[in-house]
Coordinates of C-alpha atoms in Angstrom, one line a residue:
M1 CA 17.4 -62.3 -93.5
K2 CA 17.4 -62.3 -97.2
S3 CA 21.4 -62.2 -97.2
F4 CA 21.2 -65.1 -95.0
F5 CA 19.3 -67.4 -97.4
L6 CA 21.5 -66.3 -100.2
N7 CA 24.8 -67.4 -98.3
C8 CA 23.2 -70.6 -97.4
Q9 CA 22.2 -71.3 -101.0
S10 CA 25.7 -70.5 -102.3
Y11 CA 27.2 -72.9 -99.8
L12 CA 24.7 -75.5 -100.7
L13 CA 25.5 -75.2 -104.4
N14 CA 29.2 -75.8 -103.4
I15 CA 28.6 -79.1 -101.8
N16 CA 28.8 -82.3 -103.8
I17 CA 26.4 -84.7 -102.2
D18 CA 26.8 -87.3 -104.8
Y19 CA 30.4 -87.7 -104.0
N20 CA 31.3 -91.6 -104.2
P21 CA 34.7 -92.7 -102.6
A22 CA 34.4 -96.3 -103.5
K23 CA 33.8 -95.3 -107.3
R24 CA 37.0 -93.3 -107.2
V25 CA 39.0 -96.3 -105.7
A26 CA 37.8 -98.3 -108.5
E27 CA 38.7 -95.7 -111.1
G28 CA 42.2 -95.6 -109.3
S29 CA 42.2 -92.0 -108.9
V30 CA 42.7 -92.3 -105.2
N31 CA 43.8 -95.0 -102.6
R32 CA 41.8 -96.7 -100.0
K33 CA 43.3 -94.5 -97.2
E34 CA 42.5 -91.4 -99.0
A35 CA 38.9 -92.9 -100.0
G36 CA 38.4 -93.2 -96.2
S37 CA 39.3 -89.6 -95.4
D38 CA 37.0 -88.5 -98.4
M39 CA 34.1 -90.6 -97.0
L40 CA 34.3 -89.0 -93.7
G41 CA 34.5 -85.5 -95.2
S42 CA 31.3 -86.5 -97.6
M43 CA 29.5 -87.5 -94.3
F44 CA 30.4 -84.2 -92.7
R45 CA 29.1 -82.2 -95.7
S46 CA 25.9 -84.1 -95.7
G47 CA 25.3 -83.4 -92.2
M48 CA 26.0 -79.7 -92.7
V49 CA 23.2 -79.6 -95.3
V50 CA 20.7 -81.0 -92.7
F51 CA 22.1 -78.5 -90.2
I52 CA 21.8 -75.6 -92.4
I53 CA 18.3 -76.8 -93.7
M54 CA 17.0 -76.9 -90.2
L55 CA 18.6 -73.5 -89.3
M56 CA 17.0 -72.0 -92.2
W57 CA 13.6 -73.2 -91.5
R58 CA 13.9 -72.2 -87.9
E59 CA 15.0 -68.6 -88.9
L60 CA 12.2 -68.3 -91.3
A61 CA 9.5 -69.6 -88.6
V62 CA 11.0 -66.9 -86.1
E63 CA 10.5 -64.2 -88.8
V64 CA 7.0 -65.2 -89.6
E65 CA 6.0 -65.2 -86.0
A66 CA 7.4 -61.8 -85.5
Q67 CA 5.7 -60.4 -88.4
A68 CA 2.3 -62.1 -87.4
R69 CA 2.4 -60.8 -83.9
K70 CA 1.8 -57.0 -83.6
L71 CA 0.7 -54.5 -80.9
A72 CA -2.9 -54.3 -80.2
A73 CA -4.3 -51.3 -82.3
D74 CA -5.8 -49.4 -79.3
E75 CA -2.4 -49.5 -77.7
V76 CA -0.8 -48.0 -80.9
K77 CA -3.3 -45.2 -80.5
A78 CA -2.4 -44.7 -76.7
L79 CA 1.1 -44.5 -77.6
H80 CA 0.3 -41.5 -80.2
E81 CA -1.3 -39.7 -77.1
I82 CA 1.4 -40.6 -74.9
A83 CA 4.0 -39.2 -77.3
R84 CA 2.1 -35.9 -77.4
E85 CA 1.8 -35.6 -73.8
L86 CA 5.5 -36.3 -73.1
G87 CA 6.7 -34.2 -76.1
K88 CA 8.3 -37.2 -77.5
R89 CA 8.7 -36.5 -81.3
D90 CA 11.0 -39.4 -82.7
W91 CA 8.7 -42.6 -82.4
D92 CA 8.6 -44.2 -85.7
F93 CA 4.9 -45.2 -86.1
T94 CA 5.5 -46.3 -89.7
K95 CA 7.0 -49.6 -88.0
D96 CA 5.1 -51.7 -85.5
P97 CA 6.1 -50.5 -81.8
C98 CA 6.8 -54.2 -80.9
S99 CA 9.2 -54.7 -83.7
T100 CA 12.9 -54.6 -83.4
H101 CA 13.6 -51.4 -85.5
S102 CA 15.7 -48.8 -83.9
G103 CA 12.9 -46.1 -83.5
W104 CA 11.5 -48.3 -80.8
I105 CA 14.7 -50.0 -79.3
H106 CA 17.7 -48.3 -77.9
T107 CA 20.6 -49.8 -79.2
E108 CA 23.5 -47.5 -78.2
T109 CA 26.0 -48.6 -75.6
D110 CA 25.7 -46.4 -72.4
P111 CA 28.1 -47.6 -69.5
M112 CA 26.8 -45.0 -67.2
N113 CA 23.2 -46.1 -67.9
L114 CA 22.1 -42.4 -68.1
Y115 CA 20.0 -42.4 -71.4
N116 CA 17.6 -44.9 -72.9
S117 CA 14.8 -44.9 -75.3
T118 CA 13.4 -48.3 -75.4
L119 CA 9.7 -49.8 -75.6
I120 CA 9.4 -53.5 -74.6
C121 CA 6.3 -55.5 -75.4
N122 CA 5.2 -58.9 -74.2
C123 CA 4.1 -61.1 -77.0
S124 CA 3.2 -64.3 -74.9
F125 CA -0.4 -63.7 -74.9
P126 CA -2.8 -66.2 -76.8
G127 CA -3.4 -65.0 -80.5
D128 CA -1.3 -62.8 -82.6
V129 CA -1.3 -59.8 -80.4
C130 CA 1.5 -58.1 -78.0
H131 CA 1.0 -55.6 -75.4
V132 CA 3.3 -52.9 -73.9
D133 CA 5.1 -54.0 -71.0
S134 CA 7.7 -51.2 -70.3
I135 CA 8.6 -47.9 -71.5
F136 CA 12.1 -46.4 -70.7
L137 CA 12.6 -42.8 -71.8
K138 CA 15.5 -41.6 -69.8
G139 CA 17.5 -38.7 -70.6
Q140 CA 15.5 -37.8 -73.6
D141 CA 15.0 -34.0 -72.9
L142 CA 11.2 -34.4 -72.8
P143 CA 9.9 -30.9 -72.0
S144 CA 6.2 -31.6 -71.0
V145 CA 4.4 -33.8 -68.3
L146 CA 3.8 -37.2 -67.3
P147 CA 1.3 -38.8 -69.5
P148 CA -2.0 -39.4 -68.2
S149 CA -2.7 -41.7 -71.4
L150 CA -0.4 -44.3 -69.7
V151 CA -3.6 -45.8 -68.1
K152 CA -4.6 -46.8 -71.6
L153 CA -1.8 -49.4 -71.6
P154 CA -3.6 -52.2 -69.5
Y155 CA -0.5 -54.5 -69.3
I156 CA 2.2 -51.8 -68.5
R157 CA 4.4 -52.7 -65.7
Q158 CA 7.6 -50.3 -65.9
V159 CA 8.3 -46.9 -66.8
D160 CA 11.1 -44.8 -66.5
F161 CA 10.9 -41.1 -67.4
S162 CA 14.0 -39.9 -65.5
R163 CA 16.6 -37.2 -66.2
N164 CA 14.1 -35.1 -68.2
Y165 CA 12.2 -31.7 -67.9
L166 CA 8.8 -32.8 -66.9
S167 CA 6.7 -30.7 -64.7
G168 CA 3.6 -30.9 -62.9
T169 CA 2.7 -34.1 -60.8
I170 CA 2.1 -37.9 -61.0
P171 CA -1.4 -38.1 -62.7
P172 CA -4.0 -39.4 -60.5
A173 CA -5.3 -41.9 -63.3
W174 CA -2.0 -43.9 -62.7
T175 CA -3.5 -45.5 -59.7
S176 CA -5.6 -47.8 -61.8
T177 CA -2.4 -49.3 -63.3
K178 CA -0.5 -52.3 -62.1
L179 CA 2.8 -50.5 -62.2
E180 CA 5.6 -52.3 -60.4
V181 CA 8.4 -49.6 -61.5
L182 CA 7.8 -45.9 -61.5
S183 CA 10.8 -43.8 -61.9
A184 CA 10.4 -39.9 -62.6
S185 CA 13.7 -38.9 -60.9
I186 CA 15.6 -35.8 -61.9
N187 CA 12.6 -33.8 -63.3
R188 CA 10.7 -30.7 -62.3
L189 CA 7.8 -32.3 -60.7
S190 CA 6.4 -30.3 -57.8
G191 CA 3.8 -30.0 -55.1
P192 CA 3.3 -32.4 -52.2
I193 CA 3.9 -36.1 -52.8
P194 CA 0.6 -37.3 -53.8
K195 CA -1.2 -39.4 -51.1
Y196 CA -2.7 -41.5 -54.0
L197 CA 0.5 -43.2 -54.7
G198 CA -0.1 -45.5 -51.9
N199 CA -3.1 -47.0 -53.9
I200 CA -0.5 -48.3 -56.4
T201 CA 0.2 -51.5 -54.3
T202 CA 2.1 -53.4 -56.9
L203 CA 4.9 -51.0 -56.8
R204 CA 8.4 -52.4 -56.1
V205 CA 10.5 -49.4 -57.3
L206 CA 9.3 -45.9 -56.7
S207 CA 11.9 -43.2 -57.6
L208 CA 11.0 -39.5 -57.3
E209 CA 14.4 -38.1 -56.3
S210 CA 15.6 -34.8 -57.3
N211 CA 12.4 -33.0 -58.1
M212 CA 10.7 -30.1 -56.3
F213 CA 8.3 -32.0 -54.0
F214 CA 7.9 -30.7 -50.5
G215 CA 5.8 -31.3 -47.4
P216 CA 5.4 -34.3 -45.3
I217 CA 5.7 -37.9 -46.5
P218 CA 2.1 -39.1 -46.8
P219 CA 1.1 -41.9 -44.3
R220 CA -0.7 -43.7 -47.2
L221 CA 2.7 -44.7 -48.7
G222 CA 2.7 -47.3 -45.8
N223 CA 0.2 -49.3 -48.1
L224 CA 3.0 -49.9 -50.5
V225 CA 3.9 -53.3 -48.8
N226 CA 5.9 -54.6 -51.9
L227 CA 8.6 -52.0 -51.7
E228 CA 11.9 -53.4 -50.7
K229 CA 14.0 -50.3 -50.3
L230 CA 12.9 -46.7 -49.2
I231 CA 15.4 -43.9 -49.7
S232 CA 15.0 -40.2 -48.8
D233 CA 18.5 -38.6 -48.8
M234 CA 20.9 -36.5 -51.1
T235 CA 24.2 -37.7 -52.7
N236 CA 27.4 -35.5 -52.6
S237 CA 26.9 -34.1 -56.2
E238 CA 23.5 -32.3 -55.1
K239 CA 23.3 -28.4 -54.8
M240 CA 20.5 -26.6 -53.0
K241 CA 18.4 -24.1 -55.0
S242 CA 15.3 -22.3 -54.3
W243 CA 12.1 -21.4 -56.2
S244 CA 9.1 -18.9 -55.2
N245 CA 5.4 -20.0 -55.2
G246 CA 2.9 -17.0 -54.1
G247 CA 5.7 -15.3 -52.1
T248 CA 6.7 -18.4 -50.3
E249 CA 10.2 -19.7 -50.9
F250 CA 10.9 -23.4 -51.0
S251 CA 14.2 -25.2 -51.3
Y252 CA 14.9 -28.0 -53.7
V253 CA 18.0 -30.1 -54.7
D254 CA 19.5 -30.0 -58.2
T255 CA 21.3 -33.2 -58.7
D256 CA 24.0 -33.6 -61.5
L257 CA 24.4 -37.3 -61.2
I258 CA 22.6 -39.9 -59.2
F259 CA 22.2 -43.6 -60.0
F260 CA 19.7 -46.2 -58.3
V261 CA 19.8 -50.0 -58.7
G262 CA 17.4 -52.5 -57.4
D263 CA 13.9 -52.5 -56.2
Y264 CA 13.4 -49.6 -53.8
S265 CA 11.5 -46.2 -53.2
V266 CA 13.4 -43.2 -53.7
L267 CA 12.2 -39.7 -52.4
N268 CA 15.6 -38.1 -52.0
A269 CA 16.6 -34.7 -53.2
N270 CA 13.3 -33.2 -52.3
Y271 CA 12.3 -30.7 -49.5
L272 CA 10.4 -33.1 -47.0
T273 CA 9.3 -32.0 -43.6
G274 CA 7.4 -33.2 -40.7
E275 CA 7.5 -36.6 -38.9
L276 CA 8.0 -39.9 -40.6
P277 CA 4.6 -41.7 -40.4
Q278 CA 4.1 -44.7 -38.3
A279 CA 2.4 -46.3 -41.3
L280 CA 5.9 -47.1 -42.7
T281 CA 6.2 -49.9 -40.2
Q282 CA 3.9 -51.8 -42.6
L283 CA 6.8 -52.1 -45.4
T284 CA 7.9 -55.4 -44.1
K285 CA 9.8 -56.2 -47.2
L286 CA 12.3 -53.4 -46.7
T287 CA 15.9 -54.3 -47.2
E288 CA 17.2 -50.8 -47.3
F289 CA 16.0 -47.4 -45.7
R290 CA 17.7 -44.1 -46.2
I291 CA 16.9 -40.6 -45.2
G292 CA 18.9 -37.7 -45.3
S293 CA 19.4 -34.0 -45.9
N294 CA 15.7 -33.2 -45.1
N295 CA 14.0 -31.1 -42.5
F296 CA 12.2 -33.8 -40.4
I297 CA 11.2 -33.0 -36.9
G298 CA 11.2 -35.0 -33.5
R299 CA 13.2 -38.0 -32.4
I300 CA 14.5 -40.7 -34.6
P301 CA 11.4 -42.7 -35.2
N302 CA 11.2 -46.3 -33.6
I303 CA 9.6 -47.8 -36.6
Y304 CA 12.1 -50.7 -37.2
G305 CA 10.5 -53.7 -35.4
N306 CA 8.9 -55.3 -38.4
W307 CA 11.8 -54.7 -40.8
T308 CA 13.4 -58.1 -40.1
Q309 CA 14.9 -58.1 -43.7
L310 CA 16.5 -54.7 -43.4
Q311 CA 20.2 -54.8 -44.5
K312 CA 21.1 -51.1 -44.8
L313 CA 20.0 -48.2 -42.6
Q314 CA 21.0 -44.5 -42.9
I315 CA 19.7 -41.6 -41.2
S316 CA 21.8 -38.6 -41.9
A317 CA 21.4 -34.8 -41.5
S318 CA 17.7 -35.0 -41.5
G319 CA 16.9 -32.8 -38.5
F320 CA 16.0 -35.7 -36.0
E321 CA 16.8 -35.6 -32.3
G322 CA 18.7 -38.3 -30.3
P323 CA 18.7 -40.5 -28.6
I324 CA 19.4 -43.7 -31.0
P325 CA 16.5 -46.0 -30.2
P326 CA 17.5 -49.2 -28.7
S327 CA 15.3 -51.1 -31.1
I328 CA 18.0 -50.6 -33.8
S329 CA 19.8 -53.5 -32.0
S330 CA 17.1 -55.9 -33.2
L331 CA 18.2 -55.5 -36.8
T332 CA 20.6 -58.3 -36.7
N333 CA 20.7 -58.6 -40.7
L334 CA 22.3 -55.1 -41.0
T335 CA 25.4 -55.1 -43.2
E336 CA 25.4 -51.0 -43.1
L337 CA 24.6 -48.8 -40.4
R338 CA 24.9 -44.9 -40.7
I339 CA 23.7 -42.2 -38.4
S340 CA 24.8 -38.8 -38.2
D341 CA 24.0 -35.3 -37.1
L342 CA 21.4 -35.8 -34.5
N343 CA 20.2 -32.8 -32.4
G344 CA 19.2 -32.8 -28.9
G345 CA 19.7 -35.4 -26.3
V346 CA 22.8 -37.6 -25.5
S347 CA 22.9 -41.3 -26.4
Q348 CA 24.6 -44.3 -25.2
F349 CA 26.4 -46.6 -27.5
P350 CA 23.9 -48.8 -29.1
F351 CA 24.0 -52.6 -28.6
L352 CA 25.3 -54.0 -31.9
R353 CA 26.8 -57.1 -30.5
N354 CA 24.5 -59.3 -32.6
M355 CA 25.2 -57.7 -35.9
K356 CA 27.7 -60.4 -37.3
D357 CA 27.1 -59.2 -41.0
L358 CA 27.9 -55.6 -40.1
E359 CA 30.5 -54.3 -42.7
R360 CA 30.3 -50.3 -42.4
L361 CA 29.3 -48.4 -39.2
M362 CA 29.0 -44.7 -39.0
L363 CA 27.8 -43.0 -35.9
R364 CA 29.1 -39.5 -36.5
S365 CA 28.0 -36.3 -34.5
C366 CA 25.3 -38.5 -32.5
N367 CA 26.1 -37.0 -29.1
I368 CA 27.4 -40.5 -28.1
Y369 CA 29.2 -40.7 -24.8
G370 CA 31.2 -43.3 -22.8
E371 CA 33.5 -46.1 -23.5
V372 CA 33.8 -47.7 -26.9
P373 CA 32.3 -51.1 -26.2
A374 CA 34.7 -54.1 -26.7
F375 CA 32.3 -56.1 -28.9
L376 CA 33.0 -53.9 -31.8
S377 CA 36.3 -55.5 -32.3
D378 CA 34.8 -58.9 -32.4
L379 CA 32.6 -58.3 -35.4
P380 CA 34.0 -60.3 -38.1
K381 CA 33.1 -58.4 -41.3
L382 CA 33.5 -54.8 -39.9
R383 CA 35.7 -52.9 -42.3
I384 CA 34.8 -49.3 -42.2
I385 CA 34.1 -47.4 -39.0
D386 CA 33.4 -43.6 -38.4
L387 CA 32.5 -42.5 -34.8
S388 CA 33.8 -38.9 -35.0
F389 CA 32.5 -35.9 -33.3
N390 CA 31.3 -37.7 -30.3
R391 CA 32.4 -37.9 -26.6
L392 CA 33.9 -41.2 -26.7
V393 CA 37.1 -42.7 -25.2
G394 CA 39.1 -45.9 -25.8
I395 CA 38.9 -45.6 -29.6
S396 CA 42.3 -46.6 -30.6
R397 CA 42.7 -49.2 -28.0
R398 CA 39.8 -51.0 -29.1
F399 CA 40.9 -51.1 -33.1
T400 CA 44.0 -52.9 -33.4
S401 CA 42.7 -55.3 -36.0
T402 CA 44.1 -55.3 -39.5
H403 CA 40.9 -56.3 -41.2
L404 CA 39.7 -52.6 -40.9
E405 CA 40.0 -50.5 -44.1
K406 CA 39.4 -47.1 -42.6
M407 CA 38.6 -45.6 -39.1

């Protein structure tokens, strides 16, 4: 800021505001044409002076306001506790956490979005006080536990502690927060998925992928009515490992690289069992539902009736049995449908005629039998299709259209 004012001062000193073109004509030092040009130049320089003065005033006002607004003292104390609980050692408490100093703001470019160390404040409150809005500590090698003291930040909305070495579970105290985004993926969290997570009804994003959670999905997660996506599957980069607890061996997934984008719930890369709870039908804002590579039991659940906004449905290698429920045909907003590796009974080809936005279709190893329906070739946006490992006939006859990219 100091250098900015010095540069402006230097510029102003070099501008001759008292320049008089008419006087120079009378003296004979310039002709009238040159004087007119000089007059325009003089007017331009005068305008620049006014502009620079206004800019200087604006910059000064912004800096004064920023210096006046600081993080509430009780939240600074809470951040000290959170740092101890996480094992975060490089927060610079000599600077105000709501300042723009590098100790609190991640400034390095990371195209793959694997690392982040940023604290974001909301300074729009009345008075000269700011509050912590978001904490992003992604890929920071944090060795401890998720911080119970997070509850002492009353305005916190978003936390991302993914890609660390955090153990334990999600603190019960967090249920009193108004969190909208909670990401703790790719850590060492373990035990059953806590039932009390269903009490954080403000959640839009819940990412617990690639930890060591096991057991059934608690029905209480059906209370998370603001979730837009629910994902519980693996990616190609995952590798099964195992650990022992009291003589009982559990499996989990070690994921080298997983990305997530958007508002959703992620439970993938854990060791989940049992049936999917019917309470999930309450998640009426879902736009994406993916489950895969788990050990669920029973038939594919018929829980889609209320998911009228669903755009992507993936059920793959999760232990479910066929047949494919006919209610899937009511999901007319689907752009992507993937079902694979069903056990048990045979299925007829599902009725997909009304899925005019469908772009990707995979029904692989689903024990589907019979003729490939003619309506598939009439779906205008269908680009990729996989019907392998079934008992279908007439596949090549149905697909002569050039708009398919892969079959």
